[in-house]
Amino acid sequence: MARPPRIMRTLPALHRAVARLRRRNQTIALVPTMGALHQGHLSLVRLARRRAGAVIVSIFVNPAQFAPTEDLASYPRDLDADLAALAGSGADLAWVPATETMYPPGFATRIVPGGPASLGLEDKFRPHFFAGVATVVAKLFLQCRPDIAIFGEKDYQQLKVITTFAADLDLPIKILGAPIVRESDGLAMSSRNAHLSAAERAVAPSLHRALTDCADQIARGARLDRVIEQGRAAIERAGFVLDYLEARNADTLRPIGSARDGPIRLLVAARLGRTRLIDNVAV
Ligand code: AMP
Protein backbone atom coordinates (compact mmCIF):
# COMPACT_ATOMS: atom_id res chain seq x y z
CA MET A 1 0.00 0.00 0.00
CA ALA A 2 1.44 3.39 -0.98
CA ARG A 3 2.22 5.54 2.05
CA PRO A 4 0.42 8.90 1.95
CA PRO A 5 2.28 12.02 3.13
CA ARG A 6 1.41 13.49 6.53
CA ILE A 7 -0.69 16.59 6.04
CA MET A 8 0.32 19.75 7.88
CA ARG A 9 -2.18 22.59 7.95
CA THR A 10 -0.83 24.86 10.70
CA LEU A 11 2.56 26.45 11.34
CA PRO A 12 3.04 24.86 14.79
CA ALA A 13 2.39 21.40 13.32
CA LEU A 14 4.79 22.06 10.44
CA HIS A 15 7.48 23.45 12.75
CA ARG A 16 7.24 20.38 15.01
CA ALA A 17 7.53 18.05 12.02
CA VAL A 18 10.50 19.97 10.55
CA ALA A 19 12.24 20.06 13.96
CA ARG A 20 11.79 16.27 14.23
CA LEU A 21 13.39 15.77 10.80
CA ARG A 22 16.26 18.10 11.73
CA ARG A 23 16.86 16.27 15.04
CA ARG A 24 17.20 13.06 13.02
CA ASN A 25 19.74 14.83 10.78
CA GLN A 26 17.54 14.29 7.75
CA THR A 27 18.26 16.48 4.76
CA ILE A 28 15.04 18.11 3.61
CA ALA A 29 13.95 18.81 0.03
CA LEU A 30 11.06 21.17 -0.64
CA VAL A 31 8.89 21.07 -3.77
CA PRO A 32 6.65 24.17 -3.87
CA THR A 33 3.45 23.75 -5.91
CA MET A 34 0.04 25.30 -6.37
CA GLY A 35 -1.64 21.88 -6.46
CA ALA A 36 -3.71 20.35 -9.29
CA LEU A 37 -0.77 18.00 -9.40
CA HIS A 38 0.28 16.23 -12.60
CA GLN A 39 3.23 14.12 -13.71
CA GLY A 40 5.39 17.26 -14.05
CA HIS A 41 4.99 17.98 -10.34
CA LEU A 42 5.51 14.31 -9.46
CA SER A 43 8.79 14.24 -11.40
CA LEU A 44 10.00 17.03 -9.09
CA VAL A 45 8.95 14.96 -6.06
CA ARG A 46 10.84 11.93 -7.40
CA LEU A 47 13.96 14.05 -7.93
CA ALA A 48 13.56 15.39 -4.38
CA ARG A 49 13.29 11.82 -3.08
CA ARG A 50 16.60 10.91 -4.75
CA ARG A 51 18.37 13.98 -3.37
CA ALA A 52 17.19 14.19 0.23
CA GLY A 53 16.21 12.12 3.24
CA ALA A 54 12.82 13.79 3.60
CA VAL A 55 10.54 15.48 1.09
CA ILE A 56 8.04 18.26 1.78
CA VAL A 57 5.56 19.20 -0.95
CA SER A 58 3.77 22.49 -0.39
CA ILE A 59 0.37 23.02 -1.94
CA PHE A 60 -0.74 26.64 -1.87
CA VAL A 61 -2.46 28.71 -4.54
CA ASN A 62 -0.67 31.96 -3.87
CA PRO A 63 -2.96 34.99 -4.28
CA ALA A 64 0.05 37.35 -4.27
CA GLN A 65 1.20 36.17 -7.69
CA PHE A 66 -2.14 36.73 -9.43
CA ALA A 67 -3.29 40.14 -10.71
CA PRO A 68 -6.95 41.02 -10.04
CA THR A 69 -7.66 40.34 -13.73
CA GLU A 70 -6.10 36.86 -13.63
CA ASP A 71 -7.49 33.40 -12.91
CA LEU A 72 -7.07 33.07 -9.11
CA ALA A 73 -10.75 32.22 -8.56
CA SER A 74 -10.87 29.63 -11.34
CA TYR A 75 -7.38 28.17 -10.76
CA PRO A 76 -7.90 24.35 -10.57
CA ARG A 77 -8.02 23.06 -6.99
CA ASP A 78 -8.52 19.42 -5.95
CA LEU A 79 -6.78 18.65 -2.67
CA ASP A 80 -8.15 15.09 -2.39
CA ALA A 81 -6.81 14.23 -5.83
CA ASP A 82 -3.47 15.90 -4.97
CA LEU A 83 -3.07 13.88 -1.78
CA ALA A 84 -3.97 10.70 -3.66
CA ALA A 85 -1.35 11.58 -6.31
CA LEU A 86 1.25 12.16 -3.59
CA ALA A 87 0.60 8.79 -1.93
CA GLY A 88 3.47 6.61 -3.05
CA SER A 89 5.30 9.53 -4.71
CA GLY A 90 7.94 9.70 -1.99
CA ALA A 91 6.60 12.83 -0.28
CA ASP A 92 6.79 12.66 3.52
CA LEU A 93 4.91 15.84 4.36
CA ALA A 94 2.29 17.86 2.51
CA TRP A 95 2.30 21.47 3.70
CA VAL A 96 -1.16 22.83 2.97
CA PRO A 97 -1.51 26.22 4.64
CA ALA A 98 -4.69 28.30 4.57
CA THR A 99 -4.48 31.70 2.92
CA GLU A 100 -4.85 33.37 6.35
CA THR A 101 -1.88 31.35 7.63
CA MET A 102 0.33 32.68 4.85
CA TYR A 103 -1.14 36.18 4.76
CA PRO A 104 -2.68 37.01 8.14
CA PRO A 105 -4.37 40.38 8.66
CA GLY A 106 -1.73 43.11 8.70
CA PHE A 107 0.67 41.25 6.42
CA ALA A 108 2.71 44.01 4.78
CA THR A 109 5.97 42.65 3.37
CA ARG A 110 6.87 42.06 -0.24
CA ILE A 111 10.13 40.82 -1.70
CA VAL A 112 10.81 42.41 -5.07
CA PRO A 113 13.42 40.48 -7.07
CA GLY A 114 15.50 42.15 -9.76
CA GLY A 115 17.92 40.78 -12.36
CA PRO A 116 16.22 37.95 -14.25
CA ALA A 117 12.85 39.14 -12.88
CA SER A 118 12.95 42.25 -15.07
CA LEU A 119 14.01 41.22 -18.55
CA GLY A 120 10.81 41.76 -20.51
CA LEU A 121 9.49 38.18 -20.51
CA GLU A 122 6.85 37.09 -17.96
CA ASP A 123 7.48 40.30 -16.02
CA LYS A 124 6.29 42.40 -18.96
CA PHE A 125 2.91 40.66 -19.08
CA ARG A 126 2.52 39.83 -15.37
CA PRO A 127 4.25 42.77 -13.58
CA HIS A 128 3.08 41.64 -10.11
CA PHE A 129 4.11 38.01 -10.65
CA PHE A 130 7.71 37.64 -9.49
CA ALA A 131 7.28 39.71 -6.32
CA GLY A 132 4.37 37.43 -5.43
CA VAL A 133 6.47 34.34 -6.17
CA ALA A 134 9.58 35.58 -4.32
CA THR A 135 7.54 36.56 -1.27
CA VAL A 136 5.77 33.23 -0.98
CA VAL A 137 8.92 31.22 -1.73
CA ALA A 138 10.81 33.14 0.98
CA LYS A 139 8.06 32.26 3.43
CA LEU A 140 8.02 28.60 2.35
CA PHE A 141 11.81 28.42 2.72
CA LEU A 142 11.70 29.86 6.25
CA GLN A 143 8.77 27.67 7.25
CA CYS A 144 10.18 24.39 5.88
CA ARG A 145 13.93 25.12 6.26
CA PRO A 146 14.89 22.88 3.34
CA ASP A 147 18.45 22.02 2.29
CA ILE A 148 17.29 21.68 -1.31
CA ALA A 149 14.40 23.22 -3.22
CA ILE A 150 13.27 21.96 -6.60
CA PHE A 151 11.67 24.03 -9.36
CA GLY A 152 10.65 23.02 -12.89
CA GLU A 153 12.26 24.36 -16.04
CA LYS A 154 8.66 24.72 -17.27
CA ASP A 155 8.80 28.10 -15.50
CA TYR A 156 12.29 28.83 -16.77
CA GLN A 157 12.43 32.52 -15.85
CA GLN A 158 11.04 31.70 -12.39
CA LEU A 159 13.84 29.15 -11.89
CA LYS A 160 16.41 31.86 -12.71
CA VAL A 161 14.70 34.38 -10.44
CA ILE A 162 14.68 31.96 -7.48
CA THR A 163 18.28 30.87 -8.09
CA THR A 164 19.42 34.51 -8.11
CA PHE A 165 17.29 35.42 -5.11
CA ALA A 166 18.68 32.48 -3.09
CA ALA A 167 22.27 33.42 -4.03
CA ASP A 168 21.76 37.14 -3.34
CA LEU A 169 20.38 36.47 0.15
CA ASP A 170 23.02 33.80 0.94
CA LEU A 171 20.26 31.29 1.60
CA PRO A 172 21.79 27.95 2.60
CA ILE A 173 19.49 26.18 0.13
CA LYS A 174 20.53 24.44 -3.08
CA ILE A 175 18.13 25.32 -5.89
CA LEU A 176 17.70 22.51 -8.41
CA GLY A 177 15.95 22.73 -11.79
CA ALA A 178 14.07 19.77 -13.25
CA PRO A 179 13.30 19.12 -16.94
CA ILE A 180 9.87 19.80 -18.46
CA VAL A 181 7.49 16.84 -18.51
CA ARG A 182 5.31 16.77 -21.63
CA GLU A 183 2.21 15.00 -22.91
CA SER A 184 2.91 12.50 -25.70
CA ASP A 185 2.03 15.19 -28.30
CA GLY A 186 4.60 17.61 -26.86
CA LEU A 187 2.29 19.89 -24.85
CA ALA A 188 4.04 20.85 -21.61
CA MET A 189 2.02 19.53 -18.68
CA SER A 190 0.35 22.34 -16.75
CA SER A 191 -2.46 22.60 -14.23
CA ARG A 192 -4.03 25.20 -16.52
CA ASN A 193 -4.31 22.69 -19.39
CA ALA A 194 -7.49 21.50 -17.61
CA HIS A 195 -9.13 24.73 -18.80
CA LEU A 196 -8.57 23.98 -22.49
CA SER A 197 -11.65 23.02 -24.52
CA ALA A 198 -11.34 19.93 -26.74
CA ALA A 199 -10.74 22.17 -29.77
CA GLU A 200 -8.10 24.23 -27.92
CA ARG A 201 -6.45 21.06 -26.61
CA ALA A 202 -6.08 19.88 -30.21
CA VAL A 203 -4.34 23.15 -31.16
CA ALA A 204 -2.20 23.47 -27.99
CA PRO A 205 0.72 21.17 -29.03
CA SER A 206 1.46 23.47 -31.98
CA LEU A 207 3.10 25.83 -29.48
CA HIS A 208 5.80 23.28 -28.68
CA ARG A 209 6.06 22.32 -32.37
CA ALA A 210 6.74 25.97 -33.24
CA LEU A 211 9.46 26.09 -30.58
CA THR A 212 11.17 22.91 -31.76
CA ASP A 213 10.92 24.05 -35.43
CA CYS A 214 12.64 27.32 -34.47
CA ALA A 215 15.28 25.47 -32.44
CA ASP A 216 16.01 23.10 -35.37
CA GLN A 217 16.41 25.98 -37.82
CA ILE A 218 18.68 27.93 -35.49
CA ALA A 219 20.79 24.82 -34.91
CA ARG A 220 21.09 24.46 -38.70
CA GLY A 221 22.43 28.02 -38.93
CA ALA A 222 19.39 30.03 -40.02
CA ARG A 223 19.29 33.74 -39.08
CA LEU A 224 17.95 34.22 -35.58
CA ASP A 225 15.70 37.22 -36.25
CA ARG A 226 14.09 35.57 -39.29
CA VAL A 227 13.49 32.32 -37.43
CA ILE A 228 11.84 34.12 -34.53
CA GLU A 229 9.70 36.22 -36.87
CA GLN A 230 8.50 33.08 -38.66
CA GLY A 231 7.92 31.31 -35.35
CA ARG A 232 5.76 34.19 -34.11
CA ALA A 233 3.71 34.09 -37.30
CA ALA A 234 3.26 30.30 -37.08
CA ILE A 235 2.01 30.55 -33.48
CA GLU A 236 -0.49 33.26 -34.40
CA ARG A 237 -1.64 31.32 -37.48
CA ALA A 238 -2.35 28.32 -35.25
CA GLY A 239 -4.85 30.48 -33.33
CA PHE A 240 -2.86 31.77 -30.35
CA VAL A 241 -2.64 35.37 -29.16
CA LEU A 242 1.08 35.70 -28.65
CA ASP A 243 2.53 37.46 -25.59
CA TYR A 244 6.14 36.76 -26.56
CA LEU A 245 8.44 34.41 -28.41
CA GLU A 246 12.06 35.24 -27.63
CA ALA A 247 15.52 33.78 -28.09
CA ARG A 248 17.54 34.52 -24.96
CA ASN A 249 20.85 33.53 -23.45
CA ALA A 250 20.00 30.36 -21.50
CA ASP A 251 22.07 31.40 -18.48
CA THR A 252 21.39 35.13 -18.14
CA LEU A 253 18.08 35.30 -20.06
CA ARG A 254 19.41 38.47 -21.69
CA PRO A 255 18.48 39.24 -25.31
CA ILE A 256 20.94 37.99 -27.93
CA GLY A 257 21.76 39.19 -31.41
CA SER A 258 22.96 35.97 -32.97
CA ALA A 259 23.55 32.29 -32.22
CA ARG A 260 27.11 33.21 -31.19
CA ASP A 261 25.70 34.84 -28.03
CA GLY A 262 24.31 31.46 -26.88
CA PRO A 263 23.69 28.97 -25.33
CA ILE A 264 20.18 29.82 -26.50
CA ARG A 265 16.86 29.16 -24.82
CA LEU A 266 13.65 29.88 -26.71
CA LEU A 267 10.82 31.05 -24.47
CA VAL A 268 7.18 31.54 -25.35
CA ALA A 269 3.93 32.65 -23.74
CA ALA A 270 0.68 32.67 -25.68
CA ARG A 271 -3.03 32.63 -24.99
CA LEU A 272 -5.48 30.14 -26.41
CA GLY A 273 -8.98 31.37 -25.63
CA ARG A 274 -8.85 32.20 -21.93
CA THR A 275 -5.92 29.92 -21.13
CA ARG A 276 -2.38 31.26 -21.05
CA LEU A 277 0.32 28.72 -21.91
CA ILE A 278 4.07 29.06 -21.43
CA ASP A 279 6.83 26.81 -22.72
CA ASN A 280 10.54 26.86 -23.53
CA VAL A 281 13.20 24.72 -25.19
CA ALA A 282 16.97 24.64 -25.37
CA VAL A 283 18.58 25.10 -28.81
P1 AMP B 1 2.89 25.21 -10.20
O1 AMP B 1 2.01 24.28 -9.40
O2 AMP B 1 2.40 25.46 -11.58
O3 AMP B 1 3.24 26.46 -9.43
O4 AMP B 1 4.25 24.44 -10.40
C1 AMP B 1 4.98 23.96 -9.30
C2 AMP B 1 6.34 23.52 -9.77
O5 AMP B 1 6.18 22.48 -10.73
C3 AMP B 1 7.12 24.65 -10.47
O6 AMP B 1 8.48 24.57 -10.09
C4 AMP B 1 6.92 24.33 -11.93
O7 AMP B 1 7.97 24.80 -12.75
C5 AMP B 1 6.90 22.82 -11.89
N1 AMP B 1 6.22 22.29 -13.08
C6 AMP B 1 4.99 22.62 -13.52
N2 AMP B 1 4.72 21.97 -14.67
C7 AMP B 1 5.81 21.22 -14.97
C8 AMP B 1 6.16 20.33 -16.04
N3 AMP B 1 5.33 20.09 -17.04
N4 AMP B 1 7.37 19.75 -16.01
C9 AMP B 1 8.24 20.00 -14.99
N5 AMP B 1 7.97 20.83 -13.95
C10 AMP B 1 6.77 21.43 -13.94
Coordinates of C-alpha atoms and ligand atoms in Angstrom, one line a residue:
M1 CA 0.0 0.0 0.0
A2 CA 1.4 3.4 -1.0
R3 CA 2.2 5.5 2.1
P4 CA 0.4 8.9 2.0
P5 CA 2.3 12.0 3.1
R6 CA 1.4 13.5 6.5
I7 CA -0.7 16.6 6.0
M8 CA 0.3 19.8 7.9
R9 CA -2.2 22.6 7.9
T10 CA -0.8 24.9 10.7
L11 CA 2.6 26.4 11.3
P12 CA 3.0 24.9 14.8
A13 CA 2.4 21.4 13.3
L14 CA 4.8 22.1 10.4
H15 CA 7.5 23.5 12.8
R16 CA 7.2 20.4 15.0
A17 CA 7.5 18.0 12.0
V18 CA 10.5 20.0 10.5
A19 CA 12.2 20.1 14.0
R20 CA 11.8 16.3 14.2
L21 CA 13.4 15.8 10.8
R22 CA 16.3 18.1 11.7
R23 CA 16.9 16.3 15.0
R24 CA 17.2 13.1 13.0
N25 CA 19.7 14.8 10.8
Q26 CA 17.5 14.3 7.7
T27 CA 18.3 16.5 4.8
I28 CA 15.0 18.1 3.6
A29 CA 14.0 18.8 0.0
L30 CA 11.1 21.2 -0.6
V31 CA 8.9 21.1 -3.8
P32 CA 6.7 24.2 -3.9
T33 CA 3.4 23.7 -5.9
M34 CA 0.0 25.3 -6.4
G35 CA -1.6 21.9 -6.5
A36 CA -3.7 20.4 -9.3
L37 CA -0.8 18.0 -9.4
H38 CA 0.3 16.2 -12.6
Q39 CA 3.2 14.1 -13.7
G40 CA 5.4 17.3 -14.1
H41 CA 5.0 18.0 -10.3
L42 CA 5.5 14.3 -9.5
S43 CA 8.8 14.2 -11.4
L44 CA 10.0 17.0 -9.1
V45 CA 9.0 15.0 -6.1
R46 CA 10.8 11.9 -7.4
L47 CA 14.0 14.0 -7.9
A48 CA 13.6 15.4 -4.4
R49 CA 13.3 11.8 -3.1
R50 CA 16.6 10.9 -4.7
R51 CA 18.4 14.0 -3.4
A52 CA 17.2 14.2 0.2
G53 CA 16.2 12.1 3.2
A54 CA 12.8 13.8 3.6
V55 CA 10.5 15.5 1.1
I56 CA 8.0 18.3 1.8
V57 CA 5.6 19.2 -1.0
S58 CA 3.8 22.5 -0.4
I59 CA 0.4 23.0 -1.9
F60 CA -0.7 26.6 -1.9
V61 CA -2.5 28.7 -4.5
N62 CA -0.7 32.0 -3.9
P63 CA -3.0 35.0 -4.3
A64 CA 0.0 37.3 -4.3
Q65 CA 1.2 36.2 -7.7
F66 CA -2.1 36.7 -9.4
A67 CA -3.3 40.1 -10.7
P68 CA -6.9 41.0 -10.0
T69 CA -7.7 40.3 -13.7
E70 CA -6.1 36.9 -13.6
D71 CA -7.5 33.4 -12.9
L72 CA -7.1 33.1 -9.1
A73 CA -10.8 32.2 -8.6
S74 CA -10.9 29.6 -11.3
Y75 CA -7.4 28.2 -10.8
P76 CA -7.9 24.4 -10.6
R77 CA -8.0 23.1 -7.0
D78 CA -8.5 19.4 -5.9
L79 CA -6.8 18.7 -2.7
D80 CA -8.1 15.1 -2.4
A81 CA -6.8 14.2 -5.8
D82 CA -3.5 15.9 -5.0
L83 CA -3.1 13.9 -1.8
A84 CA -4.0 10.7 -3.7
A85 CA -1.4 11.6 -6.3
L86 CA 1.2 12.2 -3.6
A87 CA 0.6 8.8 -1.9
G88 CA 3.5 6.6 -3.1
S89 CA 5.3 9.5 -4.7
G90 CA 7.9 9.7 -2.0
A91 CA 6.6 12.8 -0.3
D92 CA 6.8 12.7 3.5
L93 CA 4.9 15.8 4.4
A94 CA 2.3 17.9 2.5
W95 CA 2.3 21.5 3.7
V96 CA -1.2 22.8 3.0
P97 CA -1.5 26.2 4.6
A98 CA -4.7 28.3 4.6
T99 CA -4.5 31.7 2.9
E100 CA -4.8 33.4 6.4
T101 CA -1.9 31.3 7.6
M102 CA 0.3 32.7 4.8
Y103 CA -1.1 36.2 4.8
P104 CA -2.7 37.0 8.1
P105 CA -4.4 40.4 8.7
G106 CA -1.7 43.1 8.7
F107 CA 0.7 41.3 6.4
A108 CA 2.7 44.0 4.8
T109 CA 6.0 42.7 3.4
R110 CA 6.9 42.1 -0.2
I111 CA 10.1 40.8 -1.7
V112 CA 10.8 42.4 -5.1
P113 CA 13.4 40.5 -7.1
G114 CA 15.5 42.2 -9.8
G115 CA 17.9 40.8 -12.4
P116 CA 16.2 38.0 -14.3
A117 CA 12.9 39.1 -12.9
S118 CA 12.9 42.3 -15.1
L119 CA 14.0 41.2 -18.5
G120 CA 10.8 41.8 -20.5
L121 CA 9.5 38.2 -20.5
E122 CA 6.9 37.1 -18.0
D123 CA 7.5 40.3 -16.0
K124 CA 6.3 42.4 -19.0
F125 CA 2.9 40.7 -19.1
R126 CA 2.5 39.8 -15.4
P127 CA 4.2 42.8 -13.6
H128 CA 3.1 41.6 -10.1
F129 CA 4.1 38.0 -10.7
F130 CA 7.7 37.6 -9.5
A131 CA 7.3 39.7 -6.3
G132 CA 4.4 37.4 -5.4
V133 CA 6.5 34.3 -6.2
A134 CA 9.6 35.6 -4.3
T135 CA 7.5 36.6 -1.3
V136 CA 5.8 33.2 -1.0
V137 CA 8.9 31.2 -1.7
A138 CA 10.8 33.1 1.0
K139 CA 8.1 32.3 3.4
L140 CA 8.0 28.6 2.4
F141 CA 11.8 28.4 2.7
L142 CA 11.7 29.9 6.2
Q143 CA 8.8 27.7 7.3
C144 CA 10.2 24.4 5.9
R145 CA 13.9 25.1 6.3
P146 CA 14.9 22.9 3.3
D147 CA 18.5 22.0 2.3
I148 CA 17.3 21.7 -1.3
A149 CA 14.4 23.2 -3.2
I150 CA 13.3 22.0 -6.6
F151 CA 11.7 24.0 -9.4
G152 CA 10.6 23.0 -12.9
E153 CA 12.3 24.4 -16.0
K154 CA 8.7 24.7 -17.3
D155 CA 8.8 28.1 -15.5
Y156 CA 12.3 28.8 -16.8
Q157 CA 12.4 32.5 -15.8
Q158 CA 11.0 31.7 -12.4
L159 CA 13.8 29.2 -11.9
K160 CA 16.4 31.9 -12.7
V161 CA 14.7 34.4 -10.4
I162 CA 14.7 32.0 -7.5
T163 CA 18.3 30.9 -8.1
T164 CA 19.4 34.5 -8.1
F165 CA 17.3 35.4 -5.1
A166 CA 18.7 32.5 -3.1
A167 CA 22.3 33.4 -4.0
D168 CA 21.8 37.1 -3.3
L169 CA 20.4 36.5 0.1
D170 CA 23.0 33.8 0.9
L171 CA 20.3 31.3 1.6
P172 CA 21.8 28.0 2.6
I173 CA 19.5 26.2 0.1
K174 CA 20.5 24.4 -3.1
I175 CA 18.1 25.3 -5.9
L176 CA 17.7 22.5 -8.4
G177 CA 16.0 22.7 -11.8
A178 CA 14.1 19.8 -13.3
P179 CA 13.3 19.1 -16.9
I180 CA 9.9 19.8 -18.5
V181 CA 7.5 16.8 -18.5
R182 CA 5.3 16.8 -21.6
E183 CA 2.2 15.0 -22.9
S184 CA 2.9 12.5 -25.7
D185 CA 2.0 15.2 -28.3
G186 CA 4.6 17.6 -26.9
L187 CA 2.3 19.9 -24.8
A188 CA 4.0 20.9 -21.6
M189 CA 2.0 19.5 -18.7
S190 CA 0.4 22.3 -16.8
S191 CA -2.5 22.6 -14.2
R192 CA -4.0 25.2 -16.5
N193 CA -4.3 22.7 -19.4
A194 CA -7.5 21.5 -17.6
H195 CA -9.1 24.7 -18.8
L196 CA -8.6 24.0 -22.5
S197 CA -11.6 23.0 -24.5
A198 CA -11.3 19.9 -26.7
A199 CA -10.7 22.2 -29.8
E200 CA -8.1 24.2 -27.9
R201 CA -6.4 21.1 -26.6
A202 CA -6.1 19.9 -30.2
V203 CA -4.3 23.2 -31.2
A204 CA -2.2 23.5 -28.0
P205 CA 0.7 21.2 -29.0
S206 CA 1.5 23.5 -32.0
L207 CA 3.1 25.8 -29.5
H208 CA 5.8 23.3 -28.7
R209 CA 6.1 22.3 -32.4
A210 CA 6.7 26.0 -33.2
L211 CA 9.5 26.1 -30.6
T212 CA 11.2 22.9 -31.8
D213 CA 10.9 24.0 -35.4
C214 CA 12.6 27.3 -34.5
A215 CA 15.3 25.5 -32.4
D216 CA 16.0 23.1 -35.4
Q217 CA 16.4 26.0 -37.8
I218 CA 18.7 27.9 -35.5
A219 CA 20.8 24.8 -34.9
R220 CA 21.1 24.5 -38.7
G221 CA 22.4 28.0 -38.9
A222 CA 19.4 30.0 -40.0
R223 CA 19.3 33.7 -39.1
L224 CA 17.9 34.2 -35.6
D225 CA 15.7 37.2 -36.2
R226 CA 14.1 35.6 -39.3
V227 CA 13.5 32.3 -37.4
I228 CA 11.8 34.1 -34.5
E229 CA 9.7 36.2 -36.9
Q230 CA 8.5 33.1 -38.7
G231 CA 7.9 31.3 -35.4
R232 CA 5.8 34.2 -34.1
A233 CA 3.7 34.1 -37.3
A234 CA 3.3 30.3 -37.1
I235 CA 2.0 30.5 -33.5
E236 CA -0.5 33.3 -34.4
R237 CA -1.6 31.3 -37.5
A238 CA -2.3 28.3 -35.2
G239 CA -4.8 30.5 -33.3
F240 CA -2.9 31.8 -30.3
V241 CA -2.6 35.4 -29.2
L242 CA 1.1 35.7 -28.6
D243 CA 2.5 37.5 -25.6
Y244 CA 6.1 36.8 -26.6
L245 CA 8.4 34.4 -28.4
E246 CA 12.1 35.2 -27.6
A247 CA 15.5 33.8 -28.1
R248 CA 17.5 34.5 -25.0
N249 CA 20.8 33.5 -23.4
A250 CA 20.0 30.4 -21.5
D251 CA 22.1 31.4 -18.5
T252 CA 21.4 35.1 -18.1
L253 CA 18.1 35.3 -20.1
R254 CA 19.4 38.5 -21.7
P255 CA 18.5 39.2 -25.3
I256 CA 20.9 38.0 -27.9
G257 CA 21.8 39.2 -31.4
S258 CA 23.0 36.0 -33.0
A259 CA 23.5 32.3 -32.2
R260 CA 27.1 33.2 -31.2
D261 CA 25.7 34.8 -28.0
G262 CA 24.3 31.5 -26.9
P263 CA 23.7 29.0 -25.3
I264 CA 20.2 29.8 -26.5
R265 CA 16.9 29.2 -24.8
L266 CA 13.6 29.9 -26.7
L267 CA 10.8 31.1 -24.5
V268 CA 7.2 31.5 -25.3
A269 CA 3.9 32.7 -23.7
A270 CA 0.7 32.7 -25.7
R271 CA -3.0 32.6 -25.0
L272 CA -5.5 30.1 -26.4
G273 CA -9.0 31.4 -25.6
R274 CA -8.9 32.2 -21.9
T275 CA -5.9 29.9 -21.1
R276 CA -2.4 31.3 -21.0
L277 CA 0.3 28.7 -21.9
I278 CA 4.1 29.1 -21.4
D279 CA 6.8 26.8 -22.7
N280 CA 10.5 26.9 -23.5
V281 CA 13.2 24.7 -25.2
A282 CA 17.0 24.6 -25.4
V283 CA 18.6 25.1 -28.8
Ligands
AMP1 P1 2.9 25.2 -10.2 O1 2.0 24.3 -9.4 O2 2.4 25.5 -11.6 O3 3.2 26.5 -9.4 O4 4.3 24.4 -10.4 C1 5.0 24.0 -9.3 C2 6.3 23.5 -9.8 O5 6.2 22.5 -10.7 C3 7.1 24.6 -10.5 O6 8.5 24.6 -10.1 C4 6.9 24.3 -11.9 O7 8.0 24.8 -12.7 C5 6.9 22.8 -11.9 N1 6.2 22.3 -13.1 C6 5.0 22.6 -13.5 N2 4.7 22.0 -14.7 C7 5.8 21.2 -15.0 C8 6.2 20.3 -16.0 N3 5.3 20.1 -17.0 N4 7.4 19.7 -16.0 C9 8.2 20.0 -15.0 N5 8.0 20.8 -14.0 C10 6.8 21.4 -13.9

